[in-house]
GROMACS .gro file of C-alpha atoms in nm:
model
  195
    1UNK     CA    1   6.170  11.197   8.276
    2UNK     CA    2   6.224  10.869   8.069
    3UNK     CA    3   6.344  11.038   7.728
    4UNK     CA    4   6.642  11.230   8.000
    5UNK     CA    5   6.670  10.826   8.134
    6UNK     CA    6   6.719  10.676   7.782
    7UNK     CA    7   6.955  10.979   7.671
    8UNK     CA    8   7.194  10.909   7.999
    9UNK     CA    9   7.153  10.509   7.964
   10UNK     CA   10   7.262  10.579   7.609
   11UNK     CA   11   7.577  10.794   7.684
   12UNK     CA   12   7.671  10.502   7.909
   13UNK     CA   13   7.637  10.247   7.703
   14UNK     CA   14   7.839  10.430   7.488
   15UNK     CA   15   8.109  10.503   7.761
   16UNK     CA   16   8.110  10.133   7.873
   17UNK     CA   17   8.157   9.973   7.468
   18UNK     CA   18   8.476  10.206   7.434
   19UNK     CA   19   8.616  10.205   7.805
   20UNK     CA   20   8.521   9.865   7.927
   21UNK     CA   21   8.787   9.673   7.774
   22UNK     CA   22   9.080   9.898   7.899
   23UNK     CA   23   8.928   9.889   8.242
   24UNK     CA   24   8.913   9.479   8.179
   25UNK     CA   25   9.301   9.463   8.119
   26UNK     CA   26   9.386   9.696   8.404
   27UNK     CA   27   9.205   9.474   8.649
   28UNK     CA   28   9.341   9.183   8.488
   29UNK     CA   29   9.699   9.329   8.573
   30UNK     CA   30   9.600   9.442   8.906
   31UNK     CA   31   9.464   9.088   8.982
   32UNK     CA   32   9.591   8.830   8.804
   33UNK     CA   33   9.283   8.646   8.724
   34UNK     CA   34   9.071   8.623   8.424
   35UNK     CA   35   8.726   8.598   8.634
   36UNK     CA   36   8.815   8.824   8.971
   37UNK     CA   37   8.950   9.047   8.668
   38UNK     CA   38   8.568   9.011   8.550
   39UNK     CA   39   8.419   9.048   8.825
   40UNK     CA   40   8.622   9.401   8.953
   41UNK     CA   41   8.564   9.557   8.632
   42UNK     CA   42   8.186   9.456   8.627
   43UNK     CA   43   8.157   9.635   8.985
   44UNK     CA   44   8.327   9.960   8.888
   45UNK     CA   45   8.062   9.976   8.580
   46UNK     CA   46   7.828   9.948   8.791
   47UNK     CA   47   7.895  10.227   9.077
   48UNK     CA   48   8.020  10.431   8.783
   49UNK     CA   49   7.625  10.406   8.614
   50UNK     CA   50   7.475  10.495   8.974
   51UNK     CA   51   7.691  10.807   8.988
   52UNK     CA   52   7.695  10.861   8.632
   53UNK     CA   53   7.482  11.184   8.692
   54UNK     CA   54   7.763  11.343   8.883
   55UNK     CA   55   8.024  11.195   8.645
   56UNK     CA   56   8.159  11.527   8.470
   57UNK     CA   57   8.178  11.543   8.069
   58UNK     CA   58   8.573  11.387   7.982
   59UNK     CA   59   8.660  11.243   8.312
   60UNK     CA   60   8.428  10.955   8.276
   61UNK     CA   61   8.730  10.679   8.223
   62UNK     CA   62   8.928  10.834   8.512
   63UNK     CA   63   8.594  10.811   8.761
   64UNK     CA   64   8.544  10.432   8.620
   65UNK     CA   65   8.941  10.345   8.720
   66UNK     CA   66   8.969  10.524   9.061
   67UNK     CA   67   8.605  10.317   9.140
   68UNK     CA   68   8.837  10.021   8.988
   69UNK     CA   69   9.134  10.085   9.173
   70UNK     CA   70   8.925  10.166   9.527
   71UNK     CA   71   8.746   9.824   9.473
   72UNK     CA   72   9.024   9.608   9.428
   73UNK     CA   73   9.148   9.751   9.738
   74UNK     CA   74   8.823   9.725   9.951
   75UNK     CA   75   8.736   9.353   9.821
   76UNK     CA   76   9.153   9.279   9.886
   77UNK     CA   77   9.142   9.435  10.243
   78UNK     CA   78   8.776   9.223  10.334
   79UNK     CA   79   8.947   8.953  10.194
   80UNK     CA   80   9.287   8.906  10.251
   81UNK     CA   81   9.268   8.546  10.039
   82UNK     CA   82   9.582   8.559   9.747
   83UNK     CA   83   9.812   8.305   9.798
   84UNK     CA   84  10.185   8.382   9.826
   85UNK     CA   85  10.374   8.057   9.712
   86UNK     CA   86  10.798   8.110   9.693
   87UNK     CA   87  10.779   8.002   9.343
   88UNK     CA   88  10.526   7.956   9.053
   89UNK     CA   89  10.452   7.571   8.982
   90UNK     CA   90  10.747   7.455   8.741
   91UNK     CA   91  10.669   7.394   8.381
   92UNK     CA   92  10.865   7.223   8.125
   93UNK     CA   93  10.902   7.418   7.792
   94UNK     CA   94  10.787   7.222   7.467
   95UNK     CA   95  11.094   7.175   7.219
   96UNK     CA   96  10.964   7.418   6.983
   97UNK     CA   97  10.762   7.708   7.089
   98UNK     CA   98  10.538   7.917   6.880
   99UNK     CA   99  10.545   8.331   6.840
  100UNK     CA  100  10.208   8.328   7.022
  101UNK     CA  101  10.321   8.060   7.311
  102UNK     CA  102  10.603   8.279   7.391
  103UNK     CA  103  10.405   8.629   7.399
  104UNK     CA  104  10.144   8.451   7.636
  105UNK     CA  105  10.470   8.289   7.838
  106UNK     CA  106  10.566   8.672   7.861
  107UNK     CA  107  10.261   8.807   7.988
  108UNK     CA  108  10.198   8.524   8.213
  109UNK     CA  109  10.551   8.623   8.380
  110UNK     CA  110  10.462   8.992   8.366
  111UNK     CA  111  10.120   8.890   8.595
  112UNK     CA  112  10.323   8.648   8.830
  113UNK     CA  113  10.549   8.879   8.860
  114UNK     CA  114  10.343   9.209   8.917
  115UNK     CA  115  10.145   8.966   9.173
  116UNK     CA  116  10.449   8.925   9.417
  117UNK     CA  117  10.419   9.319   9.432
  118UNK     CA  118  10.316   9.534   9.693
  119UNK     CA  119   9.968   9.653   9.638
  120UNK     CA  120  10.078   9.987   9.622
  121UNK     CA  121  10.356   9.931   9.401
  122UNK     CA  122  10.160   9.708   9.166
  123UNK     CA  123   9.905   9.970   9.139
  124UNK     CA  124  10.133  10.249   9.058
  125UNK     CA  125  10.325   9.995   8.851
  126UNK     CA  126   9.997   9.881   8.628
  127UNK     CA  127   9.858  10.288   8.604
  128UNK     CA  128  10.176  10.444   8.555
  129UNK     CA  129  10.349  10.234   8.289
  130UNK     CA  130  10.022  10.015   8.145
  131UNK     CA  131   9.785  10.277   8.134
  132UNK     CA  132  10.018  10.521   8.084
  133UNK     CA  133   9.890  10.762   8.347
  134UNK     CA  134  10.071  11.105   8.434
  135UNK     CA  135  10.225  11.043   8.801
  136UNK     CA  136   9.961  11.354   8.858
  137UNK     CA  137   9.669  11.154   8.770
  138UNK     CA  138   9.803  10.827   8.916
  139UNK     CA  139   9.831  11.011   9.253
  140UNK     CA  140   9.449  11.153   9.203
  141UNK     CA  141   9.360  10.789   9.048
  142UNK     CA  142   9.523  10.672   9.378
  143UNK     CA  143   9.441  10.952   9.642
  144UNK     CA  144   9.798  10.977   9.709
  145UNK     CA  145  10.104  11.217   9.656
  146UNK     CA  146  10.302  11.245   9.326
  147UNK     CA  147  10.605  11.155   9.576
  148UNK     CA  148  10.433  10.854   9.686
  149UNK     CA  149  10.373  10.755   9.368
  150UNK     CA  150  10.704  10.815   9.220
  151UNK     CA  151  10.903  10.649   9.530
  152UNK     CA  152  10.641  10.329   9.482
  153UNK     CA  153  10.667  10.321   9.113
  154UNK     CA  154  11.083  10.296   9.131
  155UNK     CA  155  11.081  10.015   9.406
  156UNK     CA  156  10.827   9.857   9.222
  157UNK     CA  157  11.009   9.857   8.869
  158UNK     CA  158  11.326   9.803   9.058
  159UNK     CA  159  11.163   9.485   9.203
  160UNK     CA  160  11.035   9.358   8.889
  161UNK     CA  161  11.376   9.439   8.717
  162UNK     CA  162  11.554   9.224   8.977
  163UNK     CA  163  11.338   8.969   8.919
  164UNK     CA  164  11.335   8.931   8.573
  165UNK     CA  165  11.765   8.985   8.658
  166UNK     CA  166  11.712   8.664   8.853
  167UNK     CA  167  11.562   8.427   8.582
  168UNK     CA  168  11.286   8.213   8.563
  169UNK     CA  169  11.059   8.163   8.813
  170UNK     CA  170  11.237   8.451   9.051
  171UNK     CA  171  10.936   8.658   9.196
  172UNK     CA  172  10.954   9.082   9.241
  173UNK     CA  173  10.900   8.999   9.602
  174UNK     CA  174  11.178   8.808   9.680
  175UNK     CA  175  11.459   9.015   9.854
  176UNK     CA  176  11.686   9.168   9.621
  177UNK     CA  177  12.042   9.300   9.664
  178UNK     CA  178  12.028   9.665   9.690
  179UNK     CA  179  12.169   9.858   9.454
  180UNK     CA  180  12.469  10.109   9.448
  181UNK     CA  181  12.380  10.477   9.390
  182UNK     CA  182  12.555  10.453   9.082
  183UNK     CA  183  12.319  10.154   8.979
  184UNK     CA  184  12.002  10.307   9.085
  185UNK     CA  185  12.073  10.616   8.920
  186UNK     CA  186  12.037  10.818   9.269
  187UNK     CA  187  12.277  11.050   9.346
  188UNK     CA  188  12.608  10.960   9.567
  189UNK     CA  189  12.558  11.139   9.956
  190UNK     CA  190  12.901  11.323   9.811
  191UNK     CA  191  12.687  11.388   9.502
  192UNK     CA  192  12.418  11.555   9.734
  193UNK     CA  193  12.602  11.726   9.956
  194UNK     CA  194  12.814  11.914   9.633
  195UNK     CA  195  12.509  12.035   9.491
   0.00000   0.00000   0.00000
């Protein structure tokens, strides 16, 4: 009984070295927050060990994230606590900004601006372009359809694009213009209704 213990602890410690920082980043980008990031990513370890029995052989990472994904959406429905301000806190540039200032200035605007998403969208968002998920396995990841995933996964880019259209300190949840079917790339109702 212990030697089958100490073989399964040791697959999982294996699993959680090589998996545990990508699941760190994509609760980062689903949160926002370096600790809450933490924390999320420290609870899906841990229900993924308890059912690591019933974990199948190659699927291990995709178990961990859905248990990620379904957490950050219990704690955020128990919770309800993120603030929604109409603009980030303003802050002056230095005069001369460094390579590595400017990539952390860029992925602090990515987070504000994924933030100001829809859950749904920001989840689709983070596992279909940051974790570079099929939209199959983002609607499994999700327990949603590939439609629902696609349709979230354009307003949400199209949000974030008119954002970043915007300038500084626009957020993706501010009402945007809507765009033309040309724009949008969607086909015309004439366009349709000639096919």
């Amino acid at each position: 009984m212990s030697r089958r213990i100490n073989a399964r602890d040791a697959d999982f410690s294996a699993f959680m070295e090589q998996a545990g920082p990508a699941l760190l980043r994509t609760a980062w980008l689903l949160t926002g927050d370096h600790h809450r990031a933490q924390e999320l990513a420290q609870a899906s370890l841990v229900k993924t060990y308890v059912a690591w029995p019933r974990v199948r052989e190659g699927e291990a990472l995709a178990y961990a994230r859905r248990i990620l994904v379904n957490h950050r959406t219990d704690t955020w429905r128990s919770t309800r606590r993120e603030v929604t301000t109409d603009a980030p806190p303003d802050t002056a540039a230095p005069p001369s900004r460094r390579d590595e200032t400017a990539a952390t200035d860029d992925r602090d605007q990515v987070v504000r601006l994924l933030r100001a998403l829809p859950e749904q969208q920001r989840k689709v968002v983070v596992l279909r372009y940051y974790a570079d998920l099929s939209e199959q396995a983002t609607a499994d990841a999700l327990g949603i359809s590939v439609g629902a995933v696609k349709s979230a996964g354009s307003r949400g880019l199209a949000a974030l694009r008119a954002a970043l259209a915007r300038g500084p300190g626009a957020d993706a949840g501010d009402e945007a213009q809507p765009l033309s079917p040309a724009e949008s790339g969607r086909p015309t109702p004439r366009e349709r209704t000639a096919r």
